[in-house]
PDB file of C-alpha atoms in Angstrom:
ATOM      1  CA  UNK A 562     -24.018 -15.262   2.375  1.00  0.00           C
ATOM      2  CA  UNK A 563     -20.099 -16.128   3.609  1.00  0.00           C
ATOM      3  CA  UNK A 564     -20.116 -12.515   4.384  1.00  0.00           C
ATOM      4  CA  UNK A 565     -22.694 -12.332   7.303  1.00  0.00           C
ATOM      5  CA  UNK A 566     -22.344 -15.462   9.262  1.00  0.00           C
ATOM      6  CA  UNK A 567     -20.307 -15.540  12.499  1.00  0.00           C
ATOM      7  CA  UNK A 568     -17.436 -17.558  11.340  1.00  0.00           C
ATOM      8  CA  UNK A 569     -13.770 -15.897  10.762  1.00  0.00           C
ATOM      9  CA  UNK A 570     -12.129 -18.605   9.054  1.00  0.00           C
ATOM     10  CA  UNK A 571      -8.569 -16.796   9.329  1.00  0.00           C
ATOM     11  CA  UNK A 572      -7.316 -15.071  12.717  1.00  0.00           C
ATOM     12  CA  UNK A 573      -4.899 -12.201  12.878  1.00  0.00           C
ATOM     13  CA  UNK A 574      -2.591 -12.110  15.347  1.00  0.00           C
ATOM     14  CA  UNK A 575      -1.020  -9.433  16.846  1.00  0.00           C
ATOM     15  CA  UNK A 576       2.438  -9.107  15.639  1.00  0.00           C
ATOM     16  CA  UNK A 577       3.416  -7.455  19.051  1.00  0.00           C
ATOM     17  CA  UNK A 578       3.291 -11.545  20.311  1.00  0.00           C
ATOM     18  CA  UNK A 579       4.606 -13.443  17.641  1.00  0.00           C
ATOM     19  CA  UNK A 580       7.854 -14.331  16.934  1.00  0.00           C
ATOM     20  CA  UNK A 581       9.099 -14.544  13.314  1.00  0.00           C
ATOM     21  CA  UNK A 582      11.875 -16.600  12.324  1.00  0.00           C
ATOM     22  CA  UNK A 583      13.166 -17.117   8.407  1.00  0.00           C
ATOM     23  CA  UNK A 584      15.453 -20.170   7.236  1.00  0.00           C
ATOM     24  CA  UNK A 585      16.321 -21.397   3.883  1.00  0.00           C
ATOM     25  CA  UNK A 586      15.599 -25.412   3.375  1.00  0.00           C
ATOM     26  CA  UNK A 587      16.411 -27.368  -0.316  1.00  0.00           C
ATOM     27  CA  UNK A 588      13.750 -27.029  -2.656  1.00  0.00           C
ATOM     28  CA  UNK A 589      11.161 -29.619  -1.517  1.00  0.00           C
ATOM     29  CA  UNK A 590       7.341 -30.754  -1.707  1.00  0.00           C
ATOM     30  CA  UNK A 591       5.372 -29.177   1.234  1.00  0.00           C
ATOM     31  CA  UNK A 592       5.442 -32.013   3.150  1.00  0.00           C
ATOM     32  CA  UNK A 593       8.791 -32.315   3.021  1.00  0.00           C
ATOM     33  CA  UNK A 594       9.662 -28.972   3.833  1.00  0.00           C
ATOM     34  CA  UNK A 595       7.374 -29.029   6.792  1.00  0.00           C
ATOM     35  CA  UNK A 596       9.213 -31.957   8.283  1.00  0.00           C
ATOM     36  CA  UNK A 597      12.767 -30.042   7.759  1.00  0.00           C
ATOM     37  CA  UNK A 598      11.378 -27.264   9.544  1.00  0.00           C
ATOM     38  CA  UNK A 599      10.051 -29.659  12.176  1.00  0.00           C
ATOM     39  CA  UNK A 600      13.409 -30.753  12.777  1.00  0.00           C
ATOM     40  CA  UNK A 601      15.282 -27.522  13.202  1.00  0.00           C
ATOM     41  CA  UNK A 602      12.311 -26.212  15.389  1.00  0.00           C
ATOM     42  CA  UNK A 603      14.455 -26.334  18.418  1.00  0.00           C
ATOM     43  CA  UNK A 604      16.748 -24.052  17.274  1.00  0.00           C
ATOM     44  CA  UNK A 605      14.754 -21.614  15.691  1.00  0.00           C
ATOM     45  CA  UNK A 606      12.385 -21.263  18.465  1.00  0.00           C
ATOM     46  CA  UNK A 607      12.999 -19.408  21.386  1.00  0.00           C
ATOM     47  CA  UNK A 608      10.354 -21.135  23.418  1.00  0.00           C
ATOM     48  CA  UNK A 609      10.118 -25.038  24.491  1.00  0.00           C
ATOM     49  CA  UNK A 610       8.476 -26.927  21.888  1.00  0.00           C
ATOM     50  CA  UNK A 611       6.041 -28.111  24.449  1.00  0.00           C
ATOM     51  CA  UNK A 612       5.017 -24.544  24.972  1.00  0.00           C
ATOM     52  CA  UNK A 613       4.419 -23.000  21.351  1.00  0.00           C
ATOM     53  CA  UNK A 614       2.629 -23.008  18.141  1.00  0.00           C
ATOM     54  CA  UNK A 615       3.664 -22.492  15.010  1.00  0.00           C
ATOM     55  CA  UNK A 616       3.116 -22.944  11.487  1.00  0.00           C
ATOM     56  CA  UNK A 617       5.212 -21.861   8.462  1.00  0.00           C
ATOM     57  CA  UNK A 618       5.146 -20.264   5.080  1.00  0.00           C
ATOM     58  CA  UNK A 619       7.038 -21.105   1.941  1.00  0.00           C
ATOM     59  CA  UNK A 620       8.093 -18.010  -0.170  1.00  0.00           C
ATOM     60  CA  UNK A 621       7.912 -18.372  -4.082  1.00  0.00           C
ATOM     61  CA  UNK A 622      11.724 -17.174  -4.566  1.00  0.00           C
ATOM     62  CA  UNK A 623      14.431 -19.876  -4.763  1.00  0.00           C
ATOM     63  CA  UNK A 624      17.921 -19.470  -5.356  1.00  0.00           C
ATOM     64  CA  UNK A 625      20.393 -22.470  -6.007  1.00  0.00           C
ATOM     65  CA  UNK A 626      18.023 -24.680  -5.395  1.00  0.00           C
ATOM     66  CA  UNK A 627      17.249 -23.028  -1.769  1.00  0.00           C
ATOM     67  CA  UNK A 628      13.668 -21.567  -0.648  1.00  0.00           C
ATOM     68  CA  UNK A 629      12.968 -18.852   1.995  1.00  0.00           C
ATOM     69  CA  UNK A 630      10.198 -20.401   4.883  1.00  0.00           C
ATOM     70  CA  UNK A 631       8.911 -17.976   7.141  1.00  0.00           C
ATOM     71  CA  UNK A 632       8.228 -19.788  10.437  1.00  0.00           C
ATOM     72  CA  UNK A 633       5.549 -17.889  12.893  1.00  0.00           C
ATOM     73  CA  UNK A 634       6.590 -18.969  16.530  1.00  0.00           C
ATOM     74  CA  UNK A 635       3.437 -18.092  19.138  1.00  0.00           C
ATOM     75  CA  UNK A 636       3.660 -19.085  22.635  1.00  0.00           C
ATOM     76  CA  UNK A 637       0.641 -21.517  23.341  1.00  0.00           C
ATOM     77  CA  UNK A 638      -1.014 -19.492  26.333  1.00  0.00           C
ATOM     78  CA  UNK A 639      -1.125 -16.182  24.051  1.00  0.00           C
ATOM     79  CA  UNK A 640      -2.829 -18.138  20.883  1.00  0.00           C
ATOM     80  CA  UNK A 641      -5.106 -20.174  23.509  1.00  0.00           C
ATOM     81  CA  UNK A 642      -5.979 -16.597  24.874  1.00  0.00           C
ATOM     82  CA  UNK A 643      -6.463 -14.780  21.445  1.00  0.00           C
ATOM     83  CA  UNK A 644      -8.727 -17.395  20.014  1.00  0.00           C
ATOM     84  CA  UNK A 645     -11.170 -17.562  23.365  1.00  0.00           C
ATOM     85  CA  UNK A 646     -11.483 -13.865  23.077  1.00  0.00           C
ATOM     86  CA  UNK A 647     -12.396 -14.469  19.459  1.00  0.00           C
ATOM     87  CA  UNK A 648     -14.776 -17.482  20.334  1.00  0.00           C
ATOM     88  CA  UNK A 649     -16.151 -15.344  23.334  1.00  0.00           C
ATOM     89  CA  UNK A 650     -17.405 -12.867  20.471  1.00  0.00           C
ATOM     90  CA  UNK A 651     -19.051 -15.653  18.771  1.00  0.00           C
ATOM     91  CA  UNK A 652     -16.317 -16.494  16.085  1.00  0.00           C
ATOM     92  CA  UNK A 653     -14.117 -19.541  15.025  1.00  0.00           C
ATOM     93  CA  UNK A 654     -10.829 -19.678  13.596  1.00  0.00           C
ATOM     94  CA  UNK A 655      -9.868 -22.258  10.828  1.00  0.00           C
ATOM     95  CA  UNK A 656      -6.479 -20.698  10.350  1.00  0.00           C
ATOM     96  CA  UNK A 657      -4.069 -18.455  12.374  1.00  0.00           C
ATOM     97  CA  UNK A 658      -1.288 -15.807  10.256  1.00  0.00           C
ATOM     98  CA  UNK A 659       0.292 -12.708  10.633  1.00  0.00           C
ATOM     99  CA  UNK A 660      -0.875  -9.749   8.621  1.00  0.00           C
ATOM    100  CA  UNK A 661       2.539  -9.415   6.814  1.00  0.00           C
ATOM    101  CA  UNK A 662       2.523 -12.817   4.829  1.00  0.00           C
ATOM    102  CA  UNK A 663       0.671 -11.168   1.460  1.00  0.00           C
ATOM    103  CA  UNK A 664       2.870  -8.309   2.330  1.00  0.00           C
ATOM    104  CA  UNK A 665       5.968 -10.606   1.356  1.00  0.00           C
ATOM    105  CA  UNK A 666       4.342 -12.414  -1.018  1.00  0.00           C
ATOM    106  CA  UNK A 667       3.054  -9.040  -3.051  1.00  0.00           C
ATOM    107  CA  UNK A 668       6.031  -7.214  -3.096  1.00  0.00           C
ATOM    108  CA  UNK A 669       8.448  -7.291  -5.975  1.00  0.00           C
ATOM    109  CA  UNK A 670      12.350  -7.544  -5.089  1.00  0.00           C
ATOM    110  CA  UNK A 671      14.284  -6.302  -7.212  1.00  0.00           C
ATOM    111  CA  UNK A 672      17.369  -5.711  -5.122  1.00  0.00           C
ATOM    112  CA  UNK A 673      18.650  -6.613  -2.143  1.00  0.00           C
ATOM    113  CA  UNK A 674      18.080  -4.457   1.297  1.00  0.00           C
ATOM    114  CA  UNK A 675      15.625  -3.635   3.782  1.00  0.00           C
ATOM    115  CA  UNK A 676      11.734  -3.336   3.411  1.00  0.00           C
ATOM    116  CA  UNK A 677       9.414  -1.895   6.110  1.00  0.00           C
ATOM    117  CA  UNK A 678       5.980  -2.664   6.118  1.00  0.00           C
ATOM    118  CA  UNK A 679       4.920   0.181   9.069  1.00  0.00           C
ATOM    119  CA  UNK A 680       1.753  -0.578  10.542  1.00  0.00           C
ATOM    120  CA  UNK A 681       0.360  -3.536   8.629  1.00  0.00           C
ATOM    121  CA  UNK A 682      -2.953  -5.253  10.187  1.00  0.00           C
ATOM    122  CA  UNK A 683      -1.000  -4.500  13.854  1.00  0.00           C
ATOM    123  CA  UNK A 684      -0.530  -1.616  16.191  1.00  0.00           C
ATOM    124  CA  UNK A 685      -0.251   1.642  14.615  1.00  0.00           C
ATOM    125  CA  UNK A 686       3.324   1.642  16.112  1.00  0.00           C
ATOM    126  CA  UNK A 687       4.523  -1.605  14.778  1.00  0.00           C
ATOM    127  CA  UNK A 688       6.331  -2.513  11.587  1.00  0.00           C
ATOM    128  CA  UNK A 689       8.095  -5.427  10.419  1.00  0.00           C
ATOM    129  CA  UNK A 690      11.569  -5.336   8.902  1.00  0.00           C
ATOM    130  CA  UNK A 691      12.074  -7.632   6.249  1.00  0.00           C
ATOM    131  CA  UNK A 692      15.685  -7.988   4.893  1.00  0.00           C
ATOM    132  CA  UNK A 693      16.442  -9.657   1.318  1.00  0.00           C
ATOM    133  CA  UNK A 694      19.836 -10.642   0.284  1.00  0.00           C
ATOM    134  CA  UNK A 695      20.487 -12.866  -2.903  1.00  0.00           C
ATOM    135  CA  UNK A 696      17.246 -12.665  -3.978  1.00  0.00           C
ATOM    136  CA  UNK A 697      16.529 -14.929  -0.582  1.00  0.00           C
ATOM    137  CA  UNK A 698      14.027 -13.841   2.395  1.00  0.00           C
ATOM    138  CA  UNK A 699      17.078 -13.761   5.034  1.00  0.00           C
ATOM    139  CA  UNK A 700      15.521 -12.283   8.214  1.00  0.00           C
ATOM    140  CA  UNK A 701      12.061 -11.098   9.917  1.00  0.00           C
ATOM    141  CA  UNK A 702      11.982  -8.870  12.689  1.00  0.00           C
ATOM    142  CA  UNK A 703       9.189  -7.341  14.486  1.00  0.00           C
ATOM    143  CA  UNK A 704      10.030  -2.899  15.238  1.00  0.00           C
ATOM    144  CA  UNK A 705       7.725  -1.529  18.203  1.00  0.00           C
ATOM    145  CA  UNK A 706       7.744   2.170  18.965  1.00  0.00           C
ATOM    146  CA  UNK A 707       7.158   3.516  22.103  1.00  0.00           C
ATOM    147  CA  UNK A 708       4.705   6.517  22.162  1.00  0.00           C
ATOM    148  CA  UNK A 709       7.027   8.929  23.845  1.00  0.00           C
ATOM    149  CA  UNK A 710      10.672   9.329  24.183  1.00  0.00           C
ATOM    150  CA  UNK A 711      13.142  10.181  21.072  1.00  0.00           C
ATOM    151  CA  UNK A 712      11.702   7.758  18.550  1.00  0.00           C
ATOM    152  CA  UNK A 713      14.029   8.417  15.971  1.00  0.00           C
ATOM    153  CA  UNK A 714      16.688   7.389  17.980  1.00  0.00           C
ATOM    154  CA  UNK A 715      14.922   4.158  19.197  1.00  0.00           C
ATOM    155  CA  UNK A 716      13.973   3.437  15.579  1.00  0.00           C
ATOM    156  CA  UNK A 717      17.741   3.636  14.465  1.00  0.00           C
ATOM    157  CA  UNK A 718      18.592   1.458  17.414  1.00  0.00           C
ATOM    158  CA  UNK A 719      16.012  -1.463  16.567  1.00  0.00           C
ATOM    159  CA  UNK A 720      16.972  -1.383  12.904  1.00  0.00           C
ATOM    160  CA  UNK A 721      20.610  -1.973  13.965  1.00  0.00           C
ATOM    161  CA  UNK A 722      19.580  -5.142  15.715  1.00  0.00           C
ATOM    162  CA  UNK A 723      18.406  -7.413  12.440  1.00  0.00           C
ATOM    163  CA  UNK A 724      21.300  -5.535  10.636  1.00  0.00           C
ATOM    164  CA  UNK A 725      24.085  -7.436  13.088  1.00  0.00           C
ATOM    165  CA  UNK A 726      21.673 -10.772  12.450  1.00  0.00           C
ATOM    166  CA  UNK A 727      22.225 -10.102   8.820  1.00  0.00           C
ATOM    167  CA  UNK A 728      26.243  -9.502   9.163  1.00  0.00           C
ATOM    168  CA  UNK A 729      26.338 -12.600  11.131  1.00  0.00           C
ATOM    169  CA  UNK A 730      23.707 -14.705   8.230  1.00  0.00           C
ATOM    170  CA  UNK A 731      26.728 -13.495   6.005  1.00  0.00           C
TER     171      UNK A 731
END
């Protein structure tokens, strides 16, 4: 019966829009964590607080007594617009996440590096680059292709980018 009513209770958003930001925080009850991250929100978000939304995700790993949260950054006018369209359609959203969070959470690291998850619940020429380092969730970043030019080149070029954000994370 959950299946046919018109009710979505949780909203993709495009990745194309959202901005993904990953800090490590002491070990802490969810409550706790969510008021660390509330703290540091001005300097992990690249948008005044007055004019976002965000929530956050808590990775399973911890290291030295240090977890991974992935915090989604949306500016308020694109989530405002993105849920009217939905409600315009005739559905509501209880919850709003990006595609790539049971991506993260499924996948097994066993070393440290780079993962690319091409595609995912976004544009066909979107991928997000996740890269792992001491077991720890270091950095998020969203790749978009263009559909014409050299794309290998523009590929190499975007991966470079969360490399030098990984040099500089140490």
């Amino acid at each position: 019966r959950t299946l046919w009513r018109r009710k979505l209770n949780v909203a993709w958003l495009p990745p194309a829009r959202v901005f993904l930001r990953v800090a490590q925080f002491p070990v802490a009850s969810p409550e706790e964590t969510r008021a660390m991250v509330e703290l540091q929100l001005e300097k992990l978000s690249p948008l005044p607080l007055t004019h976002m939304v965000w929530s956050l995700h808590v990775l399973p790993e911890t290291v030295d007594q240090q977890q991974a949260v992935v915090v989604l950054i949306v500016a308020r006018d694109v989530v405002e617009e993105f849920l009217g369209q939905l409600e315009g359609q005739g559905f509501l959203a209880d919850r709003r996440e990006l595609g790539v969070r049971d991506q993260l959470k499924a996948t097994a690291i066993n070393e440290d590096g780079a993962y690319i998850y091409a595609g995912g619940n976004g544009p066909r020429d979107t991928a997000i680059v996740a890269w792992w380092s001491g077991g720890l969730l270091r950095n998020l970043s969203v790749l978009h292709l263009p559909a014409t030019g050299d794309r290998v080149a523009q590929l190499r070029q975007q991966l470079v980018q969360p490399a030098w954000a990984g040099e500089l994370e140490g």
